[in-house]
mmCIF file of C-alpha atoms in Angstrom:
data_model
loop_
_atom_site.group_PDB
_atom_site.id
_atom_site.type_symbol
_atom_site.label_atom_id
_atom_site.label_comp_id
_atom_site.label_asym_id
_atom_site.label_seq_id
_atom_site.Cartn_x
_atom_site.Cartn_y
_atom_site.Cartn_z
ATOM 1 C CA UNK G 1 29.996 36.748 20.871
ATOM 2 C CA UNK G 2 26.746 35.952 22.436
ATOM 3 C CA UNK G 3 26.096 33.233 25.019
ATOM 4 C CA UNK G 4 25.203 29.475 24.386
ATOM 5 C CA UNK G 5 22.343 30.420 26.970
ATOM 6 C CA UNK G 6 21.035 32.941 23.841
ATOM 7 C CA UNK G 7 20.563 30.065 21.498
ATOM 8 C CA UNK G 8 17.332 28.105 21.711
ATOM 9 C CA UNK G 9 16.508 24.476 21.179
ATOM 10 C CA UNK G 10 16.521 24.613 17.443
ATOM 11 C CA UNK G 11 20.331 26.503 17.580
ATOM 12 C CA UNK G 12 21.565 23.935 19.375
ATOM 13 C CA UNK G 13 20.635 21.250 17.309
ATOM 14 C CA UNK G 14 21.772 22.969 14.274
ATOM 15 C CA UNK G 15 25.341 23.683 16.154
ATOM 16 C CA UNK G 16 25.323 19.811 17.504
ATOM 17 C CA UNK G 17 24.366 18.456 14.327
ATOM 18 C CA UNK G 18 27.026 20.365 12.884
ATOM 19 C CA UNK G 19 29.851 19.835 15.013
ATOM 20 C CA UNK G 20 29.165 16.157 14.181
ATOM 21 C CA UNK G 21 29.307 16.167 10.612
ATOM 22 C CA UNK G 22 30.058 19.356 8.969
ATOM 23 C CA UNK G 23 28.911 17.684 5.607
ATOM 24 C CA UNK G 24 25.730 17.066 6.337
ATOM 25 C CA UNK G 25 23.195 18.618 4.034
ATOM 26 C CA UNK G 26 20.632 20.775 4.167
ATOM 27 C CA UNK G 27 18.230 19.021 4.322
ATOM 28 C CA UNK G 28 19.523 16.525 6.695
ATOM 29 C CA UNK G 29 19.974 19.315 8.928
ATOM 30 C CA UNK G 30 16.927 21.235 8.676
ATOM 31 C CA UNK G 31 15.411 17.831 10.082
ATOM 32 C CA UNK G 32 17.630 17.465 12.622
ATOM 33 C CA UNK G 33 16.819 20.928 14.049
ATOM 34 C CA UNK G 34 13.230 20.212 12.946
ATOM 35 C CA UNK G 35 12.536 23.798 10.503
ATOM 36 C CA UNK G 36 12.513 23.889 7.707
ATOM 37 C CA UNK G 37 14.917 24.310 4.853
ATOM 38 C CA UNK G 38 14.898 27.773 4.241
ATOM 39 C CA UNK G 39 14.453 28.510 8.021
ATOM 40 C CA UNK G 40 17.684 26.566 8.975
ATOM 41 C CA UNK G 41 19.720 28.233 6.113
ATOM 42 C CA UNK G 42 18.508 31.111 7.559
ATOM 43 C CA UNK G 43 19.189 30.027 11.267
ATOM 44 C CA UNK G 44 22.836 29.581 9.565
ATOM 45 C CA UNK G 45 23.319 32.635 8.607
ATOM 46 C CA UNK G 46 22.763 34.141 11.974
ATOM 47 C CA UNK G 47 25.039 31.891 13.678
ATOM 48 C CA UNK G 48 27.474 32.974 11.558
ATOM 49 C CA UNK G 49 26.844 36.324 11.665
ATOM 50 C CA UNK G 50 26.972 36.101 15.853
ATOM 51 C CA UNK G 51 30.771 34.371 15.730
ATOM 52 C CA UNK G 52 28.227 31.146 17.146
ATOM 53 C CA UNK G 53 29.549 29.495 13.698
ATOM 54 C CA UNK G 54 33.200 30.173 13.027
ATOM 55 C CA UNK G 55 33.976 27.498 10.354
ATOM 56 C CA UNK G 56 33.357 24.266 9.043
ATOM 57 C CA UNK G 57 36.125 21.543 9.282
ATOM 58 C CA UNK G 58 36.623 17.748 8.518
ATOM 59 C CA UNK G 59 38.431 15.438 10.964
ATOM 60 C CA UNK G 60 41.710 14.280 9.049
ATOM 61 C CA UNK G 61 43.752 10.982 10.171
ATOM 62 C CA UNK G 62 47.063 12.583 10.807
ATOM 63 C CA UNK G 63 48.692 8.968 10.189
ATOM 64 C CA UNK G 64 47.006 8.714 6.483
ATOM 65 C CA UNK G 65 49.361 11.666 5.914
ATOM 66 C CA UNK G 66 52.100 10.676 6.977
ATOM 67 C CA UNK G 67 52.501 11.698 10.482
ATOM 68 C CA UNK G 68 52.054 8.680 13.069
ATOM 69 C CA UNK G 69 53.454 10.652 15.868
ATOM 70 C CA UNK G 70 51.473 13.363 17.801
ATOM 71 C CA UNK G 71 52.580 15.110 21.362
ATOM 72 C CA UNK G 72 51.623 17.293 23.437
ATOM 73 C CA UNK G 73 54.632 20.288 24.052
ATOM 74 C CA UNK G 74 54.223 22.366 27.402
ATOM 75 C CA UNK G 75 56.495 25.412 26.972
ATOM 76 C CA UNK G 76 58.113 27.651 28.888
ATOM 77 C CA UNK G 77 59.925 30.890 27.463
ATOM 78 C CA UNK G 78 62.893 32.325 29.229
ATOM 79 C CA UNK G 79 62.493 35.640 30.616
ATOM 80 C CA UNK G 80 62.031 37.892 28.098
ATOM 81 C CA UNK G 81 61.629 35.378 25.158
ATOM 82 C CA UNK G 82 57.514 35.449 25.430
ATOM 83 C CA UNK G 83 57.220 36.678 22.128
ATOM 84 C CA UNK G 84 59.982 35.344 20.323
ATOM 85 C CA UNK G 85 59.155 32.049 21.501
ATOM 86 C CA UNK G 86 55.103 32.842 20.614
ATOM 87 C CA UNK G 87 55.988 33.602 17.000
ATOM 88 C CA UNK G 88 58.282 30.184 16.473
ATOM 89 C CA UNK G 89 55.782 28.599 17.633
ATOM 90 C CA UNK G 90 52.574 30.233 14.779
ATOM 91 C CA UNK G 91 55.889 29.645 12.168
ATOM 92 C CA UNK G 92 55.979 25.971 13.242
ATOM 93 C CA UNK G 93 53.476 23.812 10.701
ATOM 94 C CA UNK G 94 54.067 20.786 12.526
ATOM 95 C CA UNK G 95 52.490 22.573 15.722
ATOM 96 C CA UNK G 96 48.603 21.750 15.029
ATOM 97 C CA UNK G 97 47.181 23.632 18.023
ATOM 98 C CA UNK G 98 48.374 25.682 20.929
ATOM 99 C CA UNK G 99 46.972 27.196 23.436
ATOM 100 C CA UNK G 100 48.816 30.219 25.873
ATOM 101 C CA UNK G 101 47.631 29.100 29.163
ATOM 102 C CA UNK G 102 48.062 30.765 32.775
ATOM 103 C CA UNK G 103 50.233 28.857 35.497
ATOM 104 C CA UNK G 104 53.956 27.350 35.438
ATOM 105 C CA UNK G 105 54.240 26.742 31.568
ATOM 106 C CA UNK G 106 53.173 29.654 29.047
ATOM 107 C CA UNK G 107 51.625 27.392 26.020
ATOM 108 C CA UNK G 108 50.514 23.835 25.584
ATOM 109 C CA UNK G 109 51.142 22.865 21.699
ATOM 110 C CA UNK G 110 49.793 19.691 20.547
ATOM 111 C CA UNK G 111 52.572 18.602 17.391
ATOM 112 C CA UNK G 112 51.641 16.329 14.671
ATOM 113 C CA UNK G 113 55.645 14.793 13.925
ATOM 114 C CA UNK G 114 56.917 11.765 11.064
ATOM 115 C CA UNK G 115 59.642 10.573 13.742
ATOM 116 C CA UNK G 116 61.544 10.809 16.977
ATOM 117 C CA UNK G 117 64.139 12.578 15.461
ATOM 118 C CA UNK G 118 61.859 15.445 13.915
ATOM 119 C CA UNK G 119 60.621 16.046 16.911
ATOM 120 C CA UNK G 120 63.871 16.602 18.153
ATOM 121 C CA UNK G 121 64.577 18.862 15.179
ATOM 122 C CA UNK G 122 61.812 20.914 15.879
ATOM 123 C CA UNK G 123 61.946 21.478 19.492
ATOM 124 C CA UNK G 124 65.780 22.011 18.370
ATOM 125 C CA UNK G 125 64.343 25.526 17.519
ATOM 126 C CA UNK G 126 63.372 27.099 20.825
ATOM 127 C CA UNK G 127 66.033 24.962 23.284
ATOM 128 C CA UNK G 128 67.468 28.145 23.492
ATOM 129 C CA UNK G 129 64.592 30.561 24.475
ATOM 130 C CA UNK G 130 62.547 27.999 26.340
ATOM 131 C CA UNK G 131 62.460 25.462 28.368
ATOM 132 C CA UNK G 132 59.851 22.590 27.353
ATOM 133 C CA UNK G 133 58.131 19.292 28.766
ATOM 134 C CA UNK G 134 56.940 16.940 26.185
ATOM 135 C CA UNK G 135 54.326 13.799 26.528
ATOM 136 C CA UNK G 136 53.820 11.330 23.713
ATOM 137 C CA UNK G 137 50.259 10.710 22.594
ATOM 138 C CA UNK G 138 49.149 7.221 22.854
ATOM 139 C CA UNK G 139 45.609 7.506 22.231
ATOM 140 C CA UNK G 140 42.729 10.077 22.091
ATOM 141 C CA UNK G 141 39.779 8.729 24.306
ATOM 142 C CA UNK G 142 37.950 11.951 24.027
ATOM 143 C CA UNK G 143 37.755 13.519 20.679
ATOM 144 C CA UNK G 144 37.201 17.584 20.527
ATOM 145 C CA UNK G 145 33.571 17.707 21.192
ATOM 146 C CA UNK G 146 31.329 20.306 22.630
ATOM 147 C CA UNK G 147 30.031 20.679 25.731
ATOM 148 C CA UNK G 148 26.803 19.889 27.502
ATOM 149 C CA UNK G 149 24.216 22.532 26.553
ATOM 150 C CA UNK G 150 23.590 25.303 29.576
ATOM 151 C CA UNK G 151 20.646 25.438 31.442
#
């Protein structure tokens, strides 16, 4: 993938605008990035064609669906459990995001759970192959968002 340093001012708009509202039209963004329509679809196109782009998503309240619980899981395999442990954790739905990470703990999982005693249930599965560390989330004060532009 190429740099954020390769992308120029109009890009970056299109990628902020973007990562802001992934809805937005068009049109809407075209203006934003200040081109015009068919130069911003094509703009698009590129990004996505450089890995710049890798998908569009919405922002989904976790609660509305019936999961008011959310924490964040540091893990720890056992020696020689790395991969065992790595694939419970992809097989685990109620594991949102997880990242393998370098120092004392192998992966930090963020878990989307209905109650106290799911959580339990689920963390049930790798007591055996791992050791883990886990921190309720009481609030989000800093959404996923991108960071300053370069340069």
């Amino acid at each position: 993938m190429e740099t954020y340093l390769s992308l120029d001012v109009a890009d970056r708009r299109i990628v902020e605008a973007l990562a802001e509202d992934a809805r937005i039209s068009l049109k809407e963004l075209a203006a934003k990035a200040g081109l015009s329509s068919p130069s911003c679809a094509e703009r698009l196109r590129r990004l996505e064609e450089r890995g710049v782009l890798t998908g569009y998503s919405a922002d989904v309240e976790l609660e509305a669906l019936g999961y008011p619980l959310q924490a964040i899981v540091r893990v720890r395999p056992l020696p020689g459990m790395l991969h065992i442990v790595e694939r419970i954790i992809q097989e685990t739905p109620e594991i949102t995001e997880c990242d393998k990470v370098t120092g004392d703990d192998c992966f930090i999982c963020r878990m989307a759970v209905r109650s106290m005693t799911d959580l339990d249930r689920i963390l049930d599965r790798v007591v055996e192959r791992a050791q883990t560390n886990t921190s309720m989330i009481k609030s989000t004060p800093v959404k996923r968002r991108l960071p300053p532009p370069v340069g």
